[in-house]
Short mmCIF file of C-alpha atoms in Angstrom, two decimals:
data_model
loop_
_atom_site.label_atom_id
_atom_site.label_comp_id
_atom_site.label_asym_id
_atom_site.label_seq_id
_atom_site.Cartn_x
_atom_site.Cartn_y
_atom_site.Cartn_z
CA MET A 10 7.93 8.49 -15.48
CA LEU A 11 9.46 5.48 -17.23
CA ALA A 12 7.65 3.17 -14.79
CA ALA A 13 4.39 4.97 -15.49
CA MET A 14 4.90 4.67 -19.26
CA LEU A 15 5.70 0.97 -19.03
CA LEU A 16 2.69 0.31 -16.83
CA ALA A 17 0.43 2.29 -19.11
CA GLY A 18 1.67 0.38 -22.13
CA THR A 19 1.05 -2.94 -20.44
CA LEU A 20 -2.40 -2.00 -19.26
CA ALA A 21 -3.43 -0.61 -22.63
CA VAL A 22 -3.61 -4.14 -24.03
CA THR A 23 -6.58 -4.97 -21.83
CA SER A 24 -8.10 -1.55 -21.20
CA GLY A 25 -10.33 -1.73 -24.25
CA CYS A 26 -12.45 -4.54 -22.80
CA SER A 27 -12.16 -3.78 -19.08
CA GLY A 28 -15.36 -2.55 -17.49
CA SER A 29 -17.33 -3.00 -20.71
CA ASP A 30 -20.62 -4.88 -20.79
CA SER A 31 -20.37 -5.65 -24.49
CA ASP A 32 -17.90 -8.52 -24.04
CA ASP A 33 -19.34 -9.86 -20.80
CA SER A 34 -20.33 -13.50 -20.60
CA ALA A 35 -22.95 -15.03 -18.35
CA GLY A 36 -21.95 -15.02 -14.69
CA GLY A 37 -23.26 -16.69 -11.57
CA GLU A 38 -26.86 -16.21 -10.41
CA GLY A 39 -27.87 -14.99 -13.82
CA LYS A 40 -25.65 -11.91 -13.72
CA ALA A 41 -23.26 -10.99 -16.48
CA THR A 42 -19.59 -11.47 -15.61
CA ARG A 43 -17.89 -8.08 -15.51
CA LYS A 44 -14.33 -7.76 -16.75
CA ILE A 45 -12.09 -5.40 -14.80
CA THR A 46 -8.40 -4.62 -14.40
CA TYR A 47 -6.78 -4.44 -10.99
CA VAL A 48 -3.29 -3.05 -10.34
CA THR A 49 -1.24 -4.22 -7.35
CA ALA A 50 0.50 -1.73 -5.08
CA PHE A 51 3.98 -2.71 -6.25
CA GLY A 52 4.93 -5.78 -8.25
CA ALA A 53 4.00 -9.29 -7.14
CA VAL A 54 5.07 -9.67 -3.51
CA GLY A 55 3.57 -10.93 -0.26
CA ARG A 56 1.68 -7.76 0.61
CA ASP A 57 -0.30 -8.03 -2.64
CA ALA A 58 -0.80 -11.81 -2.61
CA PHE A 59 -4.43 -11.45 -1.54
CA VAL A 60 -5.65 -10.45 -5.00
CA TRP A 61 -4.27 -13.65 -6.56
CA VAL A 62 -5.67 -15.61 -3.63
CA ALA A 63 -9.11 -14.09 -4.28
CA LYS A 64 -8.85 -15.19 -7.90
CA GLU A 65 -7.51 -18.68 -7.14
CA LYS A 66 -10.10 -19.39 -4.44
CA GLY A 67 -12.96 -18.33 -6.71
CA TYR A 68 -14.05 -15.26 -4.76
CA PHE A 69 -14.12 -13.09 -7.87
CA ALA A 70 -16.01 -15.74 -9.82
CA GLU A 71 -18.57 -15.93 -7.02
CA ALA A 72 -18.96 -12.16 -7.29
CA GLY A 73 -19.48 -12.36 -11.05
CA VAL A 74 -16.20 -10.64 -11.84
CA ASP A 75 -13.35 -11.59 -14.19
CA VAL A 76 -10.21 -9.80 -13.02
CA ASP A 77 -7.09 -9.10 -15.04
CA ILE A 78 -4.33 -8.51 -12.47
CA LYS A 79 -1.46 -6.21 -13.39
CA GLU A 80 1.69 -5.55 -11.38
CA GLY A 81 1.76 -1.98 -10.13
CA ALA A 82 4.73 0.35 -9.95
CA GLY A 83 3.89 2.65 -7.04
CA ASN A 84 1.45 5.44 -6.32
CA VAL A 85 1.88 7.77 -9.29
CA PRO A 86 1.84 5.07 -12.00
CA ASN A 87 -1.13 3.38 -10.32
CA LEU A 88 -3.08 6.64 -10.03
CA THR A 89 -2.18 7.41 -13.64
CA ALA A 90 -3.57 4.05 -14.78
CA LEU A 91 -6.79 4.66 -12.87
CA LYS A 92 -7.14 8.19 -14.24
CA ALA A 93 -6.56 6.99 -17.81
CA GLY A 94 -9.22 4.28 -17.49
CA GLU A 95 -6.64 1.54 -17.93
CA ALA A 96 -7.65 0.04 -14.59
CA GLN A 97 -10.79 0.19 -12.49
CA PHE A 98 -9.25 -0.79 -9.14
CA ALA A 99 -5.80 -0.53 -7.61
CA ALA A 100 -3.90 -0.79 -4.36
CA LEU A 101 -1.51 1.90 -3.19
CA ASP A 102 -0.12 3.70 -0.17
CA PHE A 103 -3.06 5.70 1.19
CA THR A 104 -1.06 8.51 2.78
CA GLY A 105 0.91 9.06 -0.41
CA ALA A 106 -2.33 9.22 -2.38
CA VAL A 107 -3.76 11.77 0.08
CA ILE A 108 -0.68 13.91 -0.47
CA GLN A 109 -1.21 13.69 -4.24
CA ALA A 110 -4.86 14.73 -3.84
CA GLY A 111 -3.90 17.55 -1.50
CA LYS A 112 -1.52 18.92 -4.11
CA GLY A 113 -4.23 18.72 -6.77
CA ALA A 114 -2.22 16.21 -8.82
CA PHE A 115 -4.65 13.27 -8.62
CA THR A 116 -8.14 13.82 -7.24
CA GLU A 117 -10.40 11.37 -9.12
CA TRP A 118 -9.97 8.39 -6.84
CA ARG A 119 -11.53 7.10 -3.64
CA ALA A 120 -10.32 4.49 -1.17
CA VAL A 121 -12.99 1.88 -0.41
CA ALA A 122 -11.09 -0.36 2.03
CA ALA A 123 -7.85 -0.44 4.00
CA VAL A 124 -5.38 -3.25 3.45
CA HIS A 125 -3.20 -2.12 6.37
CA GLN A 126 -4.64 -0.36 9.39
CA GLN A 127 -1.36 1.43 10.05
CA THR A 128 1.40 2.76 7.85
CA LEU A 129 4.19 0.28 7.14
CA VAL A 130 6.80 3.01 6.67
CA ALA A 131 9.80 2.63 8.96
CA VAL A 132 13.44 3.40 9.58
CA MET A 133 15.59 0.27 9.44
CA THR A 134 19.21 -0.24 10.29
CA THR A 135 21.52 -2.95 11.59
CA LYS A 136 22.38 -3.44 15.25
CA ASP A 137 26.07 -2.62 14.77
CA THR A 138 25.23 1.02 13.92
CA LYS A 139 24.19 1.58 17.55
CA ILE A 140 20.97 3.20 16.36
CA SER A 141 18.22 1.97 18.66
CA THR A 142 16.00 5.05 19.05
CA PRO A 143 14.90 7.81 16.66
CA LYS A 144 17.14 10.30 18.52
CA ASP A 145 20.15 8.19 17.52
CA LEU A 146 19.59 9.19 13.89
CA GLU A 147 21.07 12.62 14.53
CA GLY A 148 24.46 12.89 12.86
CA LYS A 149 23.74 9.89 10.66
CA THR A 150 22.96 9.34 6.97
CA LEU A 151 19.57 7.91 5.97
CA ALA A 152 18.91 6.56 2.48
CA THR A 153 15.36 6.52 1.16
CA ALA A 154 13.65 6.32 -2.20
CA THR A 155 13.63 9.77 -3.75
CA GLY A 156 10.21 11.41 -3.40
CA SER A 157 8.79 8.45 -1.48
CA VAL A 158 6.21 8.64 1.30
CA THR A 159 9.02 7.69 3.68
CA GLU A 160 10.95 10.81 2.70
CA LEU A 161 7.90 13.08 2.66
CA LEU A 162 6.79 12.01 6.13
CA PHE A 163 10.26 12.14 7.68
CA PRO A 164 9.94 15.73 9.01
CA ALA A 165 6.64 14.91 10.74
CA TYR A 166 8.14 11.71 12.15
CA ALA A 167 11.18 13.62 13.42
CA GLN A 168 9.05 16.26 15.11
CA LEU A 169 6.83 13.74 16.90
CA ALA A 170 9.73 11.42 17.76
CA GLY A 171 11.70 14.29 19.30
CA PHE A 172 14.81 14.65 17.16
CA ASP A 173 16.21 17.30 14.84
CA LYS A 174 15.58 16.37 11.19
CA ASN A 175 18.22 18.89 10.11
CA LYS A 176 20.87 16.80 11.84
CA VAL A 177 20.09 13.81 9.61
CA THR A 178 21.57 13.62 6.10
CA ILE A 179 19.02 12.29 3.61
CA LYS A 180 20.42 10.41 0.62
CA GLY A 181 18.01 9.77 -2.25
CA ALA A 182 18.23 6.44 -4.04
CA GLN A 183 16.30 3.97 -6.14
CA THR A 184 14.13 1.61 -4.10
CA THR A 185 15.99 -1.43 -5.40
CA ALA A 186 19.35 0.03 -4.30
CA LEU A 187 18.49 0.64 -0.65
CA ASN A 188 19.49 -2.71 0.84
CA GLY A 189 22.76 -2.68 -1.07
CA LEU A 190 23.64 0.73 0.34
CA MET A 191 23.06 -0.56 3.85
CA ALA A 192 24.92 -3.80 3.23
CA SER A 193 28.00 -1.91 2.04
CA ARG A 194 27.59 0.61 4.90
CA GLN A 195 27.46 3.58 2.58
CA VAL A 196 24.62 4.78 4.81
CA ASP A 197 23.70 4.31 8.46
CA ALA A 198 19.99 3.59 8.07
CA LEU A 199 17.19 3.25 5.54
CA GLY A 200 13.77 4.84 5.20
CA THR A 201 11.78 1.90 3.86
CA PHE A 202 8.86 -0.43 4.61
CA LEU A 203 8.47 -2.85 7.49
CA LEU A 204 7.93 -5.74 5.14
CA SER A 205 11.46 -5.34 3.76
CA ARG A 206 13.01 -6.53 7.03
CA THR A 207 13.76 -10.08 5.88
CA ALA A 208 15.29 -8.84 2.63
CA LEU A 209 17.53 -6.45 4.56
CA GLU A 210 18.59 -9.23 6.93
CA ASN A 211 19.50 -11.41 3.97
CA ALA A 212 21.43 -8.59 2.29
CA THR A 213 23.42 -7.52 5.36
CA LYS A 214 23.69 -10.87 7.19
CA LYS A 215 23.14 -8.87 10.37
CA GLU A 216 20.45 -8.34 12.98
CA VAL A 217 18.06 -5.62 11.85
CA VAL A 218 16.63 -2.85 14.05
CA VAL A 219 13.22 -1.47 13.06
CA LEU A 220 11.84 1.93 14.09
CA PRO A 221 8.25 2.09 12.77
CA TYR A 222 6.78 5.47 11.89
CA SER A 223 3.50 4.16 13.35
CA ASP A 224 4.99 4.45 16.85
CA TYR A 225 4.42 8.21 16.46
CA LEU A 226 2.21 8.62 13.37
CA ARG A 227 -0.56 6.39 14.71
CA ASP A 228 -3.45 7.61 12.55
CA LEU A 229 -1.94 6.84 9.15
CA PHE A 230 -3.25 3.89 7.16
CA GLY A 231 -0.95 1.77 5.01
CA ASN A 232 -2.06 0.41 1.64
CA ALA A 233 -5.67 0.85 0.57
CA ILE A 234 -7.90 -0.42 -2.23
CA ILE A 235 -9.07 2.40 -4.49
CA THR A 236 -11.38 2.98 -7.41
CA THR A 237 -12.88 6.02 -9.13
CA PRO A 238 -15.81 8.14 -7.91
CA THR A 239 -17.34 7.71 -11.37
CA LEU A 240 -17.48 3.93 -11.03
CA ILE A 241 -18.84 4.26 -7.51
CA GLN A 242 -21.65 6.45 -8.81
CA GLN A 243 -22.40 4.40 -11.92
CA ASP A 244 -22.09 0.89 -10.48
CA PRO A 245 -21.88 0.76 -6.67
CA ASP A 246 -22.93 -2.90 -6.72
CA LEU A 247 -19.84 -3.81 -8.78
CA VAL A 248 -17.60 -1.87 -6.42
CA ARG A 249 -19.14 -3.67 -3.44
CA ARG A 250 -18.73 -7.10 -5.02
CA VAL A 251 -15.10 -6.49 -5.96
CA THR A 252 -14.29 -5.01 -2.55
CA ASN A 253 -15.87 -7.96 -0.74
CA ALA A 254 -13.98 -10.46 -2.89
CA LEU A 255 -10.68 -8.68 -2.26
CA LEU A 256 -11.27 -8.57 1.49
CA LYS A 257 -12.16 -12.27 1.53
CA GLY A 258 -8.85 -12.87 -0.23
CA LEU A 259 -7.06 -10.69 2.29
CA GLN A 260 -8.59 -12.56 5.23
CA TYR A 261 -7.71 -15.93 3.70
CA THR A 262 -4.16 -14.75 3.03
CA ILE A 263 -3.38 -13.82 6.62
CA ASP A 264 -5.12 -16.98 7.87
CA HIS A 265 -3.17 -19.24 5.47
CA PRO A 266 0.16 -17.51 4.69
CA GLU A 267 1.89 -20.63 3.33
CA GLU A 268 -0.91 -21.41 0.89
CA ALA A 269 -1.19 -17.77 -0.13
CA ALA A 270 2.55 -17.55 -0.79
CA THR A 271 2.37 -20.74 -2.86
CA ILE A 272 -0.43 -19.27 -4.96
CA LEU A 273 1.67 -16.16 -5.50
CA ASN A 274 4.69 -18.26 -6.44
CA LYS A 275 2.65 -19.98 -9.19
CA VAL A 276 2.07 -16.55 -10.71
CA LYS A 277 5.58 -15.24 -9.99
CA PRO A 278 8.01 -18.20 -9.87
CA THR A 279 10.97 -15.87 -9.28
CA TYR A 280 9.46 -14.77 -5.96
CA PRO A 281 10.27 -17.47 -3.36
CA VAL A 282 7.51 -18.97 -1.24
CA ALA A 283 9.55 -18.31 1.90
CA ALA A 284 9.77 -14.60 1.08
CA GLY A 285 6.01 -14.46 0.57
CA VAL A 286 5.32 -16.23 3.85
CA GLY A 287 7.64 -13.88 5.71
CA GLU A 288 6.05 -10.77 4.26
CA ILE A 289 2.49 -11.96 4.86
CA LYS A 290 3.23 -12.85 8.47
CA ALA A 291 4.96 -9.50 8.98
CA MET A 292 1.97 -7.54 7.71
CA THR A 293 -0.71 -9.59 9.51
CA PRO A 294 -0.72 -7.52 12.74
CA TYR A 295 -1.30 -4.41 10.64
CA VAL A 296 -4.27 -5.86 8.73
CA LYS A 297 -6.57 -6.57 11.66
CA PRO A 298 -8.52 -3.49 12.86
CA ALA A 299 -8.73 -2.67 16.54
CA GLY A 300 -11.96 -2.78 18.50
CA GLY A 301 -13.60 -5.58 16.54
CA ALA A 302 -14.14 -3.58 13.35
CA ALA A 303 -14.45 -5.48 10.08
CA ILE A 304 -11.31 -6.13 8.07
CA GLY A 305 -10.77 -3.27 5.61
CA ALA A 306 -12.63 -0.71 7.73
CA MET A 307 -11.54 2.94 7.60
CA ASP A 308 -12.44 5.42 10.32
CA GLU A 309 -13.54 8.90 9.23
CA GLN A 310 -11.99 10.63 12.23
CA ARG A 311 -8.63 8.96 11.60
CA VAL A 312 -8.74 10.07 7.97
CA ALA A 313 -9.53 13.62 9.10
CA ARG A 314 -6.55 13.57 11.45
CA THR A 315 -4.34 12.24 8.64
CA ILE A 316 -5.37 15.17 6.45
CA ALA A 317 -4.76 17.62 9.30
CA LEU A 318 -1.28 16.22 9.86
CA MET A 319 -0.43 16.50 6.16
CA GLN A 320 -1.62 20.10 6.16
CA ALA A 321 0.31 20.98 9.33
CA SER A 322 3.43 19.42 7.81
CA GLY A 323 3.06 21.49 4.64
CA LEU A 324 2.68 18.40 2.47
CA ILE A 325 -0.69 19.42 1.05
CA THR A 326 -1.88 22.86 0.04
CA GLN A 327 -5.51 22.31 -0.86
CA GLN A 328 -8.39 21.84 1.56
CA LEU A 329 -9.46 18.21 1.78
CA THR A 330 -12.25 16.46 3.63
CA PRO A 331 -12.39 12.71 4.34
CA ASP A 332 -15.18 12.13 1.82
CA ARG A 333 -12.92 13.39 -0.96
CA VAL A 334 -10.45 10.56 -0.43
CA VAL A 335 -12.55 7.74 1.06
CA ASP A 336 -16.00 6.31 0.39
CA PHE A 337 -16.96 4.81 3.74
CA GLY A 338 -20.00 2.94 2.44
CA PHE A 339 -18.36 -0.31 1.29
CA VAL A 340 -16.97 -1.76 4.53
CA THR A 341 -18.96 -2.05 7.75
CA LYS A 342 -17.30 -0.40 10.74
CA ALA A 343 -18.04 -3.30 13.10
#
């Protein structure tokens, strides 16, 4: 809640002018430049570099959009900012957002493009723990961020991976404390994100073993770009222009990781270029869709299977259909 309050306070400074035509200046091709606020998935790290790349390379300017980029704080704060009108676009973990919608907590949002074609949630440990398969987690202690998607999906992962979740001790912790717990061997493994591998290696000074949830939960998307159904209805052209600019930035980022990380470092000097490069390269295989589909594409059948899995796992209680969480009209399928 504190994170949500801090984010809301930060965004409130610019929310008065965001999305308003009254303060717009002349844009390219005779169109007025629209001012919007975009919230990253979490902070300013490699996985979110593409939005700053899109701004630096002029993709937003070409689309007639002036973007104020804010650092996000996770799904609930980001959904709260969108609901309050403090932002018009955001990135977040798609599966976590589906769970929120399925519980009736946040329903006024729609994904318009996928950043990651598969979930980046994973179990990570160090080689000296002798954990090399999901079954090896039995009898061990796993630390994960309290209430995170990693924790929520763990029972489904355990069932599909063929081990007894009740034989694994789950220890809740703050996200920032996870690597330290592993480094001091207070736990045997972490429920975290694939892109944290390098950070865990640096913290533990040991070889890291990664067990991706996507090995078994193959239909789940990772981060997605979202907006509101109201904005989609009122100004679909704006949504299309912003989405296209973001996806151009995403494509450029995975094609030029060093330049993208340097752009991010100019915005966030405390975040090393090397860390950005490592994270961008780690996520690249998860960005490109299979079968020649366009970058950002989301498949309706996969979304339907995601919803079905969440329902079967007891994570959502309300009936959902794919069109209530995704608008499939902004990215071509192929």
